[in-house]
Short mmCIF file of C-alpha atoms in Angstrom, two decimals:
data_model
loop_
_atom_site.label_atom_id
_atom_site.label_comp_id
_atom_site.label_asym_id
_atom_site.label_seq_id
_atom_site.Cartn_x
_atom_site.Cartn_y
_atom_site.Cartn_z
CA UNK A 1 131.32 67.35 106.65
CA UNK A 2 132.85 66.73 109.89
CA UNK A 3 130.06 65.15 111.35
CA UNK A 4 129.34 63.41 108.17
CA UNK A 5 133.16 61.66 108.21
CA UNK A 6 132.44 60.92 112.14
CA UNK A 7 129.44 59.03 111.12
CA UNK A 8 131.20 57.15 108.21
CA UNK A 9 133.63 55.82 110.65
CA UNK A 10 131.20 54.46 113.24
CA UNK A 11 128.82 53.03 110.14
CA UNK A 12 131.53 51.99 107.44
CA UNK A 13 130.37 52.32 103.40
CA UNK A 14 126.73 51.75 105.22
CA UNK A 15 126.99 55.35 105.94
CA UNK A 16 125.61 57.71 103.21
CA UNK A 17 122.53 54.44 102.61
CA UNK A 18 121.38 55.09 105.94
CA UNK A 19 121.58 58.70 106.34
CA UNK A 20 119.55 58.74 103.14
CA UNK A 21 116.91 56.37 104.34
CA UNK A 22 116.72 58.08 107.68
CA UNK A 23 116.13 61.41 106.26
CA UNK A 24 113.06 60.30 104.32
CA UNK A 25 111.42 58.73 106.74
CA UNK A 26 111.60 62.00 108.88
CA UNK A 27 110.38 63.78 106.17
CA UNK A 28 107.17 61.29 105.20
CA UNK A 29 106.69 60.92 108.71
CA UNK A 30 106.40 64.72 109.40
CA UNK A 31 104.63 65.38 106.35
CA UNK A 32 102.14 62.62 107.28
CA UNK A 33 101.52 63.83 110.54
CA UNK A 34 100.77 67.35 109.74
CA UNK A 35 98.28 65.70 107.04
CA UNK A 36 96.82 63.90 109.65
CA UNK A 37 96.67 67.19 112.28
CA UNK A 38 94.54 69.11 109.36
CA UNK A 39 92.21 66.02 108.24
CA UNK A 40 91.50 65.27 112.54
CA UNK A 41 87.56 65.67 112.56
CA UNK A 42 85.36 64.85 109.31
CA UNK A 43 82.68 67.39 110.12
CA UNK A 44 79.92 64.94 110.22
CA UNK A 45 77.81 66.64 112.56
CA UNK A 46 78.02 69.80 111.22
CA UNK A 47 77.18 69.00 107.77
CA UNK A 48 73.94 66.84 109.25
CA UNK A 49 73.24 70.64 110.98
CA UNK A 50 73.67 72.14 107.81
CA UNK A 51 71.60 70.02 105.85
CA UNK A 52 68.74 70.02 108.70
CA UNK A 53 68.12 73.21 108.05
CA UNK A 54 68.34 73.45 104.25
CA UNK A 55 65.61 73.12 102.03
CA UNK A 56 66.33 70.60 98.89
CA UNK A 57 63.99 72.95 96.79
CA UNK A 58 66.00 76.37 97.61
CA UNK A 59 68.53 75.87 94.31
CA UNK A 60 69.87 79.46 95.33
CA UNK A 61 70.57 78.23 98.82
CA UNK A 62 72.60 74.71 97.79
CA UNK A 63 74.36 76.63 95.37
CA UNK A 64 75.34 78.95 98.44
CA UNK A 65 76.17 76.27 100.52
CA UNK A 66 78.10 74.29 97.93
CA UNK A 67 80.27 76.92 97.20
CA UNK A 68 80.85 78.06 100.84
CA UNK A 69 81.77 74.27 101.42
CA UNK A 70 84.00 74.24 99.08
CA UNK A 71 86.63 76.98 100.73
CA UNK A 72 86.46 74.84 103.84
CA UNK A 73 89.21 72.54 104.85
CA UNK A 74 87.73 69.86 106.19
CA UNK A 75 87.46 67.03 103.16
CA UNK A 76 84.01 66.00 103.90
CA UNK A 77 83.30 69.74 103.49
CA UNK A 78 84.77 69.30 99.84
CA UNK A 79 82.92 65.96 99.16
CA UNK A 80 79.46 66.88 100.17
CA UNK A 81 80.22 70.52 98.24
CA UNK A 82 80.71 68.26 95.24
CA UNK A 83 77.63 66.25 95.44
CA UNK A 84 75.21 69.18 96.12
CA UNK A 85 77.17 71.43 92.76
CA UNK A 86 75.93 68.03 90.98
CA UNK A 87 72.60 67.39 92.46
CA UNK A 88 71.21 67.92 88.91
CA UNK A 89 72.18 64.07 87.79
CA UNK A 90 71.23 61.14 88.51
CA UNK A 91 71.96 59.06 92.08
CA UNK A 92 73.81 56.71 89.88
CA UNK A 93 75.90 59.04 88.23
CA UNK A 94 76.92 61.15 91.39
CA UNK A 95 77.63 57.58 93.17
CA UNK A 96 80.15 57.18 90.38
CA UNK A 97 81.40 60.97 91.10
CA UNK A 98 82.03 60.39 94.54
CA UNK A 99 83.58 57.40 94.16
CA UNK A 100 86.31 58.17 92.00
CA UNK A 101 87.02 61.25 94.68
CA UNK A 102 86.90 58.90 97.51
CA UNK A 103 89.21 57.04 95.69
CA UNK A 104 91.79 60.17 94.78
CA UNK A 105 91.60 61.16 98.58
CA UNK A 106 92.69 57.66 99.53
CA UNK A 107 95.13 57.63 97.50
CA UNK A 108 96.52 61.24 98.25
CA UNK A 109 95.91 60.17 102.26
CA UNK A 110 98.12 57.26 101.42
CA UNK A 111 101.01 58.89 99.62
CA UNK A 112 103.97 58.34 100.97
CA UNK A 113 102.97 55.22 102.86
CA UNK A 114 104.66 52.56 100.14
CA UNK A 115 108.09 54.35 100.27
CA UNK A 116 107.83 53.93 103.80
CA UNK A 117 106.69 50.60 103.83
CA UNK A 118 109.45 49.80 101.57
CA UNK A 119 112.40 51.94 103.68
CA UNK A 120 111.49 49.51 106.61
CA UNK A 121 111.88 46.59 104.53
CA UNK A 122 115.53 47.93 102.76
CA UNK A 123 116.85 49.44 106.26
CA UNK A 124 117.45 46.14 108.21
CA UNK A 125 119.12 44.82 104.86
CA UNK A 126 121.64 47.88 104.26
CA UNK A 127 122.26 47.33 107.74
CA UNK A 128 123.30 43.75 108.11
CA UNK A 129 124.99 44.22 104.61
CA UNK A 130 127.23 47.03 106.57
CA UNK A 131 127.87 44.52 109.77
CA UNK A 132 128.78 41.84 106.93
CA UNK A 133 131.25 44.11 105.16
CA UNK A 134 132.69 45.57 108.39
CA UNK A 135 133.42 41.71 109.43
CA UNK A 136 135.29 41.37 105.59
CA UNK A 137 137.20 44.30 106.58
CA UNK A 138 138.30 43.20 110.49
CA UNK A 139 138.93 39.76 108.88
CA UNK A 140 140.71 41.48 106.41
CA UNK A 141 142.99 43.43 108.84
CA UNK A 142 143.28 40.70 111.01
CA UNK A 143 144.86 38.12 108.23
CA UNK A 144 147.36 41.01 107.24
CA UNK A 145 148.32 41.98 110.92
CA UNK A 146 151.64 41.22 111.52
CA UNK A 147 151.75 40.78 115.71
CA UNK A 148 149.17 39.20 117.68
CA UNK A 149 145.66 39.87 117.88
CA UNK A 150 144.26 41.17 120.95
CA UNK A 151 140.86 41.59 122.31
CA UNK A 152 140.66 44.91 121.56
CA UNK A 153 140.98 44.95 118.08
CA UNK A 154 138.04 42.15 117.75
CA UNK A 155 135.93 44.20 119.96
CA UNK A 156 136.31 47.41 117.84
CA UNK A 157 136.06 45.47 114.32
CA UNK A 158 133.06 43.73 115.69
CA UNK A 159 131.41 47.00 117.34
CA UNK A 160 131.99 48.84 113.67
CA UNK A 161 130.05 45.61 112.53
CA UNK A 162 127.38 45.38 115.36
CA UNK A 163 126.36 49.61 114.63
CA UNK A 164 125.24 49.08 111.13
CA UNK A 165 123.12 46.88 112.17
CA UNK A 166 121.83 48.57 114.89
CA UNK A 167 121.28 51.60 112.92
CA UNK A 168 119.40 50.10 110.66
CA UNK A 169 116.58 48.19 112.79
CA UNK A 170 116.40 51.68 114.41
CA UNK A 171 115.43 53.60 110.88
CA UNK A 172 112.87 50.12 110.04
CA UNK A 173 111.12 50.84 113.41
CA UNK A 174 109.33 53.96 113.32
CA UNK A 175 109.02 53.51 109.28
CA UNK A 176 107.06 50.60 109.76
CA UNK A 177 105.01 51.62 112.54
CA UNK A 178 104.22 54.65 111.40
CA UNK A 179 103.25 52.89 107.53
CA UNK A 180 101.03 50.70 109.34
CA UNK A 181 99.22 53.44 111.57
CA UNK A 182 99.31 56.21 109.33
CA UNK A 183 97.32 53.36 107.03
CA UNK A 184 94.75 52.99 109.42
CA UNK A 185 94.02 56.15 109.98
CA UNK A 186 93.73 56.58 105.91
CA UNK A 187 90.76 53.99 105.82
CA UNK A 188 89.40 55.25 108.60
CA UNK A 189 88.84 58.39 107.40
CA UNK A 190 88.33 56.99 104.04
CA UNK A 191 85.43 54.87 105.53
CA UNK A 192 84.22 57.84 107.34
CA UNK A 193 83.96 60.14 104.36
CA UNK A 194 82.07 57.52 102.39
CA UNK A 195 79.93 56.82 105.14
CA UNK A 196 78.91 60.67 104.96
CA UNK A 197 78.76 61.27 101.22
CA UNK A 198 75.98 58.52 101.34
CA UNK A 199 74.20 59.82 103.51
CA UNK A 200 74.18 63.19 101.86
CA UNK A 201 73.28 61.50 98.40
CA UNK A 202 70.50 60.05 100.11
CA UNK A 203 69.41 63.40 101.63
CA UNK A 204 69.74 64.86 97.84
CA UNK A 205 67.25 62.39 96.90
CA UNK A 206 64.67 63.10 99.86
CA UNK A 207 65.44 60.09 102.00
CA UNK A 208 67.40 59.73 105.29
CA UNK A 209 68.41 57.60 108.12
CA UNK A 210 68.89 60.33 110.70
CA UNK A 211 65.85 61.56 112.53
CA UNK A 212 67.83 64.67 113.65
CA UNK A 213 68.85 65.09 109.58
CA UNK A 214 65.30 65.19 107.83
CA UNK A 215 64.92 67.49 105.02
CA UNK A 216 63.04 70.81 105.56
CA UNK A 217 60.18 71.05 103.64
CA UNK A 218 59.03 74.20 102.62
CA UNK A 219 56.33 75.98 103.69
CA UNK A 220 54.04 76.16 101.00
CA UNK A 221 54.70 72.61 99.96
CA UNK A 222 53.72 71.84 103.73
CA UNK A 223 50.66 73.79 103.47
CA UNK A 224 49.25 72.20 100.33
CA UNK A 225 50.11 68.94 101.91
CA UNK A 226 48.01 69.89 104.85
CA UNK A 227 45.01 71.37 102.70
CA UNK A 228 44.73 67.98 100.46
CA UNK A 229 44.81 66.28 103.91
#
């Protein structure tokens, strides 16, 4: 409480707004950046391992892999796990799947990111509406001052007014910087993961664009190929 009734007289009725907007951003920003820590690397080149060396015939072995996928952190991991547990549908019909979980991960990767936005936007505002009410109140204390008015007293009405102010471009700062980066890092990864779950629907369906990614073909497939060759 102490500290809480030091701050209230540096920041005026400006005080408890402030405290309030600082606090969430420090708590989206952490939040945000621990979401970021566990989403750094999509996986990309280990699933194109994985799916080297599977076999699109093996049902026993993408059932394995699917569900061993699916403990994994990594949300590619998750995606791709979701497209193989579907392989049995159509390409059309699993494009749909993946896209509405694209779209639930960039929305969950985003969360957070409009309050911030907005705290940025409200912060400079609460604070020039403190400097304005601190100049009402040095105005105020001016017009019902009985002796003369020195220096001093306009220089610590004005610095009550000035802090509010100050405090709040301070909060708006890292809110919107870190809305705006922690946004492109969202579609990034978001662009990333889609990139991937194509590529795996396309390896579902026996085609790819990765030399290093073909699907194995099993052996006795390979051998009748070679005998009616």
């Amino acid at each position: 409480m102490e500290m809480f009734h030091s701050l209230q007289n540096q920041f005026g009725l400006m005080t408890a707004p402030l405290l309030l907007c600082s606090a969430l951003t420090l708590m989206i920003l952490i939040e945000r950046c621990i979401q970021v820590l566990l989403c750094t690397g999509v996986g990309r080149s280990k699933i194109d391992a994985l799916l080297a060396t599977q076999s699109r015939t093996d049902e026993a072995g993408l059932d394995q892999l699917a569900n061993s996928l699916k403990e994994k952190r990594p949300l590619l991991f998750k995606g791709v796990s979701m497209l193989i547990s579907h392989r049995h549908f159509s390409k059309a019909l699993r494009e749909d799947a993946a896209g509405i979980w694209l779209q639930q991960k960039r929305s969950q990767l985003r969360s957070g990111l409009r309050l911030l936005s907005l705290i940025g936007v409200i912060s400079p505002l609460l604070g020039l509406l403190g400097t304005v009410l601190g100049l009402i109140e040095m105005f105020k204390g001016i017009a019902i001052s009985s002796g003369a008015v020195t220096p001093n007293d306009l220089a610590d009405g004005l610095g009550l007014a000035m802090r509010t102010t100050a405090a709040g471009l301070i909060i708006a700062l890292p809110a919107i910087t870190g809305s705006q980066l922690l946004g492109l890092w969202a579609d990034k990864v978001t662009a990333k993961l889609e990139h991937s779950l194509n590529h795996c629907n396309l390896w579902l369906e026996g085609l790819t664009l990765d030399p290093n990614c073909l699907p194995k073909v099993d052996n006795a497939k390979k051998a009748e190929a070679e005998a009616a060759s």
